[in-house]
Amino acid sequence: MSSLSRELVFLILQFLEEEKFKETVHKLEQESGFFFNMKYFEEQALAGEWDEVEKYLSGFTKVDDNRYSMKIFFEIRKQKYLEALDRHDRAKAVEILVKDLKVFATFNEELYKEITQLLTLENFRENEQLSKYGDTKSARSIMLVELKKLIEANPLYREKLSFPPLKASRLRTLINQSLNWQHQLCKNPRPNPDIKTLFTDHTCSPANGGRAPTPVTLPIAAVAKPSTYAPLGAHGGPFPPTAVSANANPLAGWMANANPSSSVQSAVVAASSLPLPPNQVSVLKHPRTSSNAIAMMDYQSPEHEQLMKRLRSAQSGDEVTYPAPPQQASASPDELPRTVACTIHQGSTVISMDFHPSHQTLLAVGCSNGEIALWEVGLREKRVSKPFKILDMAACSGLFQGAIVKDPSISVSRVSWSPDGNLIGVAFTKHLIHLYAYHGPNDLRQHLEIDAHVGGVNDLAFSYPNKQLCVVTCGDDKLIKVWDLSGRKIFNFEGHEAPVYSICPHHKENIQFIFSTAVDGKIKAWLYDNVGSRVDYDAPGQWCTRMLYSADGSRLFSCGTSKEGDSFLVEWNESEGAIKRTYSGFRKKSAGVVQFDTTRNHFLAAGEENQIKFWDMDNVNVLGSTDADGGLPNLPRLRFNKEGTMLVVTTADNGFKILANADGLRTLRTIENRSYEASRAPTEMKVSSSAMVGNINPVITKVERVDRSSPARPTPILNGVDPISRGVERQRSLDDVSDKTKPSDLVEIVERVQCRAVARLLYTNSGTGILALGSNGVQKLWKWSRSEQNPSGKATASVVPQHWLPNSGLVMTNDVPENLEEAVPCVALSKNDSYVMSACGGKVSLFNMMTFKVMTTFMPPPPASTFLAFHPQDNNIIAIGMEDSTIHIYNVRVDEVKTKLKGHHKCITGLAFSTNLNVLVSSGADAQLCFWSTESWEKRKSVTIQLPAGKAPVGDTRVQFHSDQIRLLVCHETQLALYDASKMERIRQWVPQDILSAPISCATYSCNSQLVYASFTDGNIGVFDADNLRLRCHISPSAYLHQALSNSQTLYPVVVTAHPQEPNQLAVGLADGSVKVIEPSDSEGKWVAAVAVDNGIQNGRTGSSSTANNPAS
């Protein structure tokens, strides 16, 4: 169904709801599957209408769709079963057990037996696990809490839990506009036409003599519903343009209601004599009478043209019913981080803090003495400390030089990560901002220094005008400035009459804008066009205010304090430019400015009265508070991490505390435990069939460590010139390697299905299993279970996993061709581990990971599929690389190839999506990389990887994105290479050499993208630093292969994969069909690099991996 047809269903649903066709509304919701009405679902569940509950659910999911769906149906049927037992209706209970619950026995037979045994009890509460079961009403409420969490987590419900924001009676409006247009086309339009039907187009009957068009006033009964919809004549003109949604533009409502008090704005806009269209005057509602006083509102920028087109269509007489905000997924107060996990002493007053956008426990801290620090809060470890240092005094202004000489003290005012996590921006209380490039856990390099403002720089943020990452700053000089990453000023916004206190860059649709607040309480908004501010509002309290959007960008909040000490936390209605709600709970007087933050699109937090106060965004009353076990200052500063699982808050003794919820505490424990784990040895799993083998011991674990300065080093690409050809790199000898030995057992698992080699290998996304696809098309799954030796249940080299099969005994077997030798195995796993898609020369099969059943097959050869990748934002969209060099974009749900991409000359060997850049990168056996837009599916660029002289473009080329979704790892048998996908340029290369001279068989990033694991055809494995491709560790074949086979020329890792949560764990699939899990034997559980420090410069050239020609720091 097209998107417009889908939207029509929503309009019909709104109409039916307004007309009170309740049963029909829910029937259409269920049959269309477009909108899951959580409120209706709750009502039916609380009423015990179980048949209706399951019938409604059936429109959205089936029992065996995925693990979330299975759990949802199980909880409902279990509750129905317990209620029958509670009523002592044994017959009904048996019926439910046999008809409804029997299906779950396939997946958990023990649980089904335990449920069956409840029939033997007089009161099922005698079962220890059910001893706290209360009455039916409370049990249903408890069940509903669990069901809502499962529904919200279920990917099948994605984008189905919120009804789109619509103006009231939107379908009526469209019909009325259509009739109005039809009347305009009448040859002889009559006033007050009598429209009696919608089944045919309207036309006025001929009248005696022609009439000029006159305003139309339709009878209300014709289309409009009394009291909720205005008749057509109320639109104020004879044939007004089509009305648009009230929030068509983020600034439209603010401009329409803007405060006319700004004399600065008047002065700016008075500079032009361009006329203003009359309809624009009615929309803007400015009281100024001079035509040239507001003529500059007719801007020429494309963004403003788009904005003004929308504003001009909004007639003053039109109905004004602004859409309610989208329904928020329910969130429990228990999800708030309130438990103190640790207290860390910084040493000086903490002014600003920000968590890394993807490394949830990496915290940047800015202090009152000018120092910035990076903390790994999971280890309570300060990774980097950078005291304030002027990079180039001569380049600074005379004003700054005089100020710093007079008073050398300086403080950080703001520290902020860039959205991709590659840069840290730091603003200082005197003139300067610093940009630091983040290259890894202990690698933070000063990238840029800008003398940005006269006086203090009060705020700093990152934005993407024209899809270019920029830095936005504001300061005491009343200015807002935008800088590119080279330090060039590209915008300068003037208009505030007082120092600018804060900035809030944002975008809606394709329009980028900035909100700013000044210490006189003025709020202004700016487009990136150097024309002037669009709005001028007074913030509550009229002093220092900061503005923030919710994480999904749909709701705008501000928090500030007046000079008298009164604090205000409010939500703004963007459509109207008015305050939507004001939150209560602040004390009367504060001695400073209250700081706040938002999280999970549902909660607000502010620091006041030596404590943290929380609000639900939809409730003005305080939800709760915590003093974090004491020690907080009067007005603590605070910041959530991006997932909302942790909250950092400043302490009164120059430190900060980390508060966490249950998920956050688990994350912290995982990191902490990892650093104290004992030495580990590899665990071997066997895919191929062979005779039972006993314990094999001892095996020597040997890990060789290479100095960073060794000749096994990367090749930087500088200004497009490959230094290999210039021969200026100075060769150095290898340092002595350090051997670590540890006797351990390898456990060999004997299987029933033969397989010549492991062709593809994946960890499950949960980190609890490994999935191997053999060259014969058979897939096998191993799982680790929770035990005393492995309480987390995650994959580990210290515990043997179990080969897992469903009770049916089904094996995941792919369709294969007669000539299996030419088949190319390929596999992809959905993000929630519910489905695995694979092929081996035949049709592509989609397997259910719980039942191993084939859900569907598609894409029969020829051509055969050679690589598979799920779209990162929609599991129903799959990119399929083919042996004929094309790429098919396939929609599983509608069984349709949406488009075919053509650009390669040989078969596709790799695919990788970037959600940040909206690109798909493909690689082929032709040694080509192609960059495709995921919005239009057009090819942006193709790049040929640089091969050694005389080397033919053959062999697989694989691609994988860094966690920043910008850097790209490219693996070919001749090289490892890093590309900047935003520029589509290579920035770093490493070629096999010295101890790692064999061809590369496979490579992958670690889960945190700080390491690259590469396997070689001679059995060696290399562990590289991901940022600079310097060899960190060399794993010898004797560390993980049988001693008798260690000299074999054929046994080597065909494929390598990395654990999704443990950055130091990898697994390899070998040419003999075995799989081995490997972890470092170092006591810290890490692949330890040598102590030599790389300063980033070799022979006067930078070793930075972020760009080709970064200046050395």
mmCIF file with all atom_site columns, N, CA and C in Angstrom, residues 63-64 70 102-110 804 806-807 848 850-853:
data_model
loop_
_atom_site.group_PDB
_atom_site.id
_atom_site.type_symbol
_atom_site.label_atom_id
_atom_site.label_alt_id
_atom_site.label_comp_id
_atom_site.label_asym_id
_atom_site.label_entity_id
_atom_site.label_seq_id
_atom_site.pdbx_PDB_ins_code
_atom_site.Cartn_x
_atom_site.Cartn_y
_atom_site.Cartn_z
_atom_site.occupancy
_atom_site.B_iso_or_equiv
_atom_site.pdbx_formal_charge
_atom_site.auth_seq_id
_atom_site.auth_comp_id
_atom_site.auth_asym_id
_atom_site.auth_atom_id
_atom_site.pdbx_PDB_model_num
ATOM 1  N N  . VAL A 1 63  ? 1.973  -15.404 16.925 1.00 0.00 ? 63  VAL A N  1
ATOM 2  C CA . VAL A 1 63  ? 2.693  -15.966 18.078 1.00 0.00 ? 63  VAL A CA 1
ATOM 3  C C  . VAL A 1 63  ? 4.162  -16.191 17.763 1.00 0.00 ? 63  VAL A C  1
ATOM 4  N N  . ASP A 1 64  ? 4.440  -16.721 16.595 1.00 0.00 ? 64  ASP A N  1
ATOM 5  C CA . ASP A 1 64  ? 5.820  -17.126 16.303 1.00 0.00 ? 64  ASP A CA 1
ATOM 6  C C  . ASP A 1 64  ? 6.586  -16.107 15.465 1.00 0.00 ? 64  ASP A C  1
ATOM 7  N N  . MET A 1 70  ? 5.985  -13.767 20.996 1.00 0.00 ? 70  MET A N  1
ATOM 8  C CA . MET A 1 70  ? 5.733  -14.999 21.731 1.00 0.00 ? 70  MET A CA 1
ATOM 9  C C  . MET A 1 70  ? 5.492  -14.708 23.211 1.00 0.00 ? 70  MET A C  1
ATOM 10 N N  . LYS A 1 102 ? -0.360 -24.931 24.814 1.00 0.00 ? 102 LYS A N  1
ATOM 11 C CA . LYS A 1 102 ? 0.411  -26.069 24.311 1.00 0.00 ? 102 LYS A CA 1
ATOM 12 C C  . LYS A 1 102 ? 1.480  -25.638 23.302 1.00 0.00 ? 102 LYS A C  1
ATOM 13 N N  . VAL A 1 103 ? 1.182  -24.574 22.529 1.00 0.00 ? 103 VAL A N  1
ATOM 14 C CA . VAL A 1 103 ? 2.105  -24.114 21.498 1.00 0.00 ? 103 VAL A CA 1
ATOM 15 C C  . VAL A 1 103 ? 3.465  -23.722 22.073 1.00 0.00 ? 103 VAL A C  1
ATOM 16 N N  . PHE A 1 104 ? 3.479  -23.299 23.340 1.00 0.00 ? 104 PHE A N  1
ATOM 17 C CA . PHE A 1 104 ? 4.726  -22.830 23.942 1.00 0.00 ? 104 PHE A CA 1
ATOM 18 C C  . PHE A 1 104 ? 5.581  -23.983 24.459 1.00 0.00 ? 104 PHE A C  1
ATOM 19 N N  . ALA A 1 105 ? 5.014  -25.181 24.516 1.00 0.00 ? 105 ALA A N  1
ATOM 20 C CA . ALA A 1 105 ? 5.780  -26.332 24.979 1.00 0.00 ? 105 ALA A CA 1
ATOM 21 C C  . ALA A 1 105 ? 6.957  -26.615 24.051 1.00 0.00 ? 105 ALA A C  1
ATOM 22 N N  . THR A 1 106 ? 6.797  -26.272 22.786 1.00 0.00 ? 106 THR A N  1
ATOM 23 C CA . THR A 1 106 ? 7.873  -26.494 21.813 1.00 0.00 ? 106 THR A CA 1
ATOM 24 C C  . THR A 1 106 ? 9.131  -25.728 22.196 1.00 0.00 ? 106 THR A C  1
ATOM 25 N N  . PHE A 1 107 ? 8.928  -24.558 22.793 1.00 0.00 ? 107 PHE A N  1
ATOM 26 C CA . PHE A 1 107 ? 10.057 -23.679 23.087 1.00 0.00 ? 107 PHE A CA 1
ATOM 27 C C  . PHE A 1 107 ? 10.563 -23.824 24.520 1.00 0.00 ? 107 PHE A C  1
ATOM 28 N N  . ASN A 1 108 ? 9.689  -24.215 25.426 1.00 0.00 ? 108 ASN A N  1
ATOM 29 C CA . ASN A 1 108 ? 10.113 -24.365 26.816 1.00 0.00 ? 108 ASN A CA 1
ATOM 30 C C  . ASN A 1 108 ? 9.253  -25.446 27.468 1.00 0.00 ? 108 ASN A C  1
ATOM 31 N N  . GLU A 1 109 ? 9.683  -26.659 27.286 1.00 0.00 ? 109 GLU A N  1
ATOM 32 C CA . GLU A 1 109 ? 8.881  -27.788 27.766 1.00 0.00 ? 109 GLU A CA 1
ATOM 33 C C  . GLU A 1 109 ? 8.795  -27.813 29.283 1.00 0.00 ? 109 GLU A C  1
ATOM 34 N N  . GLU A 1 110 ? 9.860  -27.431 29.973 1.00 0.00 ? 110 GLU A N  1
ATOM 35 C CA . GLU A 1 110 ? 9.854  -27.438 31.435 1.00 0.00 ? 110 GLU A CA 1
ATOM 36 C C  . GLU A 1 110 ? 8.816  -26.459 31.982 1.00 0.00 ? 110 GLU A C  1
ATOM 37 N N  . TRP A 1 804 ? 22.619 -25.618 19.938 1.00 0.00 ? 804 TRP A N  1
ATOM 38 C CA . TRP A 1 804 ? 21.200 -25.411 20.247 1.00 0.00 ? 804 TRP A CA 1
ATOM 39 C C  . TRP A 1 804 ? 20.330 -25.825 19.074 1.00 0.00 ? 804 TRP A C  1
ATOM 40 N N  . PRO A 1 806 ? 15.897 -26.474 18.250 1.00 0.00 ? 806 PRO A N  1
ATOM 41 C CA . PRO A 1 806 ? 14.531 -26.469 18.810 1.00 0.00 ? 806 PRO A CA 1
ATOM 42 C C  . PRO A 1 806 ? 14.081 -27.901 19.079 1.00 0.00 ? 806 PRO A C  1
ATOM 43 N N  . ASN A 1 807 ? 13.011 -28.046 19.856 1.00 0.00 ? 807 ASN A N  1
ATOM 44 C CA . ASN A 1 807 ? 12.528 -29.379 20.199 1.00 0.00 ? 807 ASN A CA 1
ATOM 45 C C  . ASN A 1 807 ? 12.128 -30.189 18.979 1.00 0.00 ? 807 ASN A C  1
ATOM 46 N N  . ASN A 1 848 ? 13.089 -18.471 11.088 1.00 0.00 ? 848 ASN A N  1
ATOM 47 C CA . ASN A 1 848 ? 12.735 -18.038 12.429 1.00 0.00 ? 848 ASN A CA 1
ATOM 48 C C  . ASN A 1 848 ? 13.780 -18.608 13.389 1.00 0.00 ? 848 ASN A C  1
ATOM 49 N N  . MET A 1 850 ? 13.802 -18.979 16.533 1.00 0.00 ? 850 MET A N  1
ATOM 50 C CA . MET A 1 850 ? 13.331 -19.755 17.671 1.00 0.00 ? 850 MET A CA 1
ATOM 51 C C  . MET A 1 850 ? 12.851 -21.142 17.261 1.00 0.00 ? 850 MET A C  1
ATOM 52 N N  . THR A 1 851 ? 12.313 -21.234 16.050 1.00 0.00 ? 851 THR A N  1
ATOM 53 C CA . THR A 1 851 ? 11.768 -22.513 15.599 1.00 0.00 ? 851 THR A CA 1
ATOM 54 C C  . THR A 1 851 ? 12.605 -23.157 14.497 1.00 0.00 ? 851 THR A C  1
ATOM 55 N N  . PHE A 1 852 ? 13.494 -22.386 13.887 1.00 0.00 ? 852 PHE A N  1
ATOM 56 C CA . PHE A 1 852 ? 14.312 -22.802 12.739 1.00 0.00 ? 852 PHE A CA 1
ATOM 57 C C  . PHE A 1 852 ? 13.449 -23.098 11.516 1.00 0.00 ? 852 PHE A C  1
ATOM 58 N N  . LYS A 1 853 ? 12.185 -22.702 11.548 1.00 0.00 ? 853 LYS A N  1
ATOM 59 C CA . LYS A 1 853 ? 11.326 -22.908 10.392 1.00 0.00 ? 853 LYS A CA 1
ATOM 60 C C  . LYS A 1 853 ? 11.644 -21.876 9.318  1.00 0.00 ? 853 LYS A C  1
#
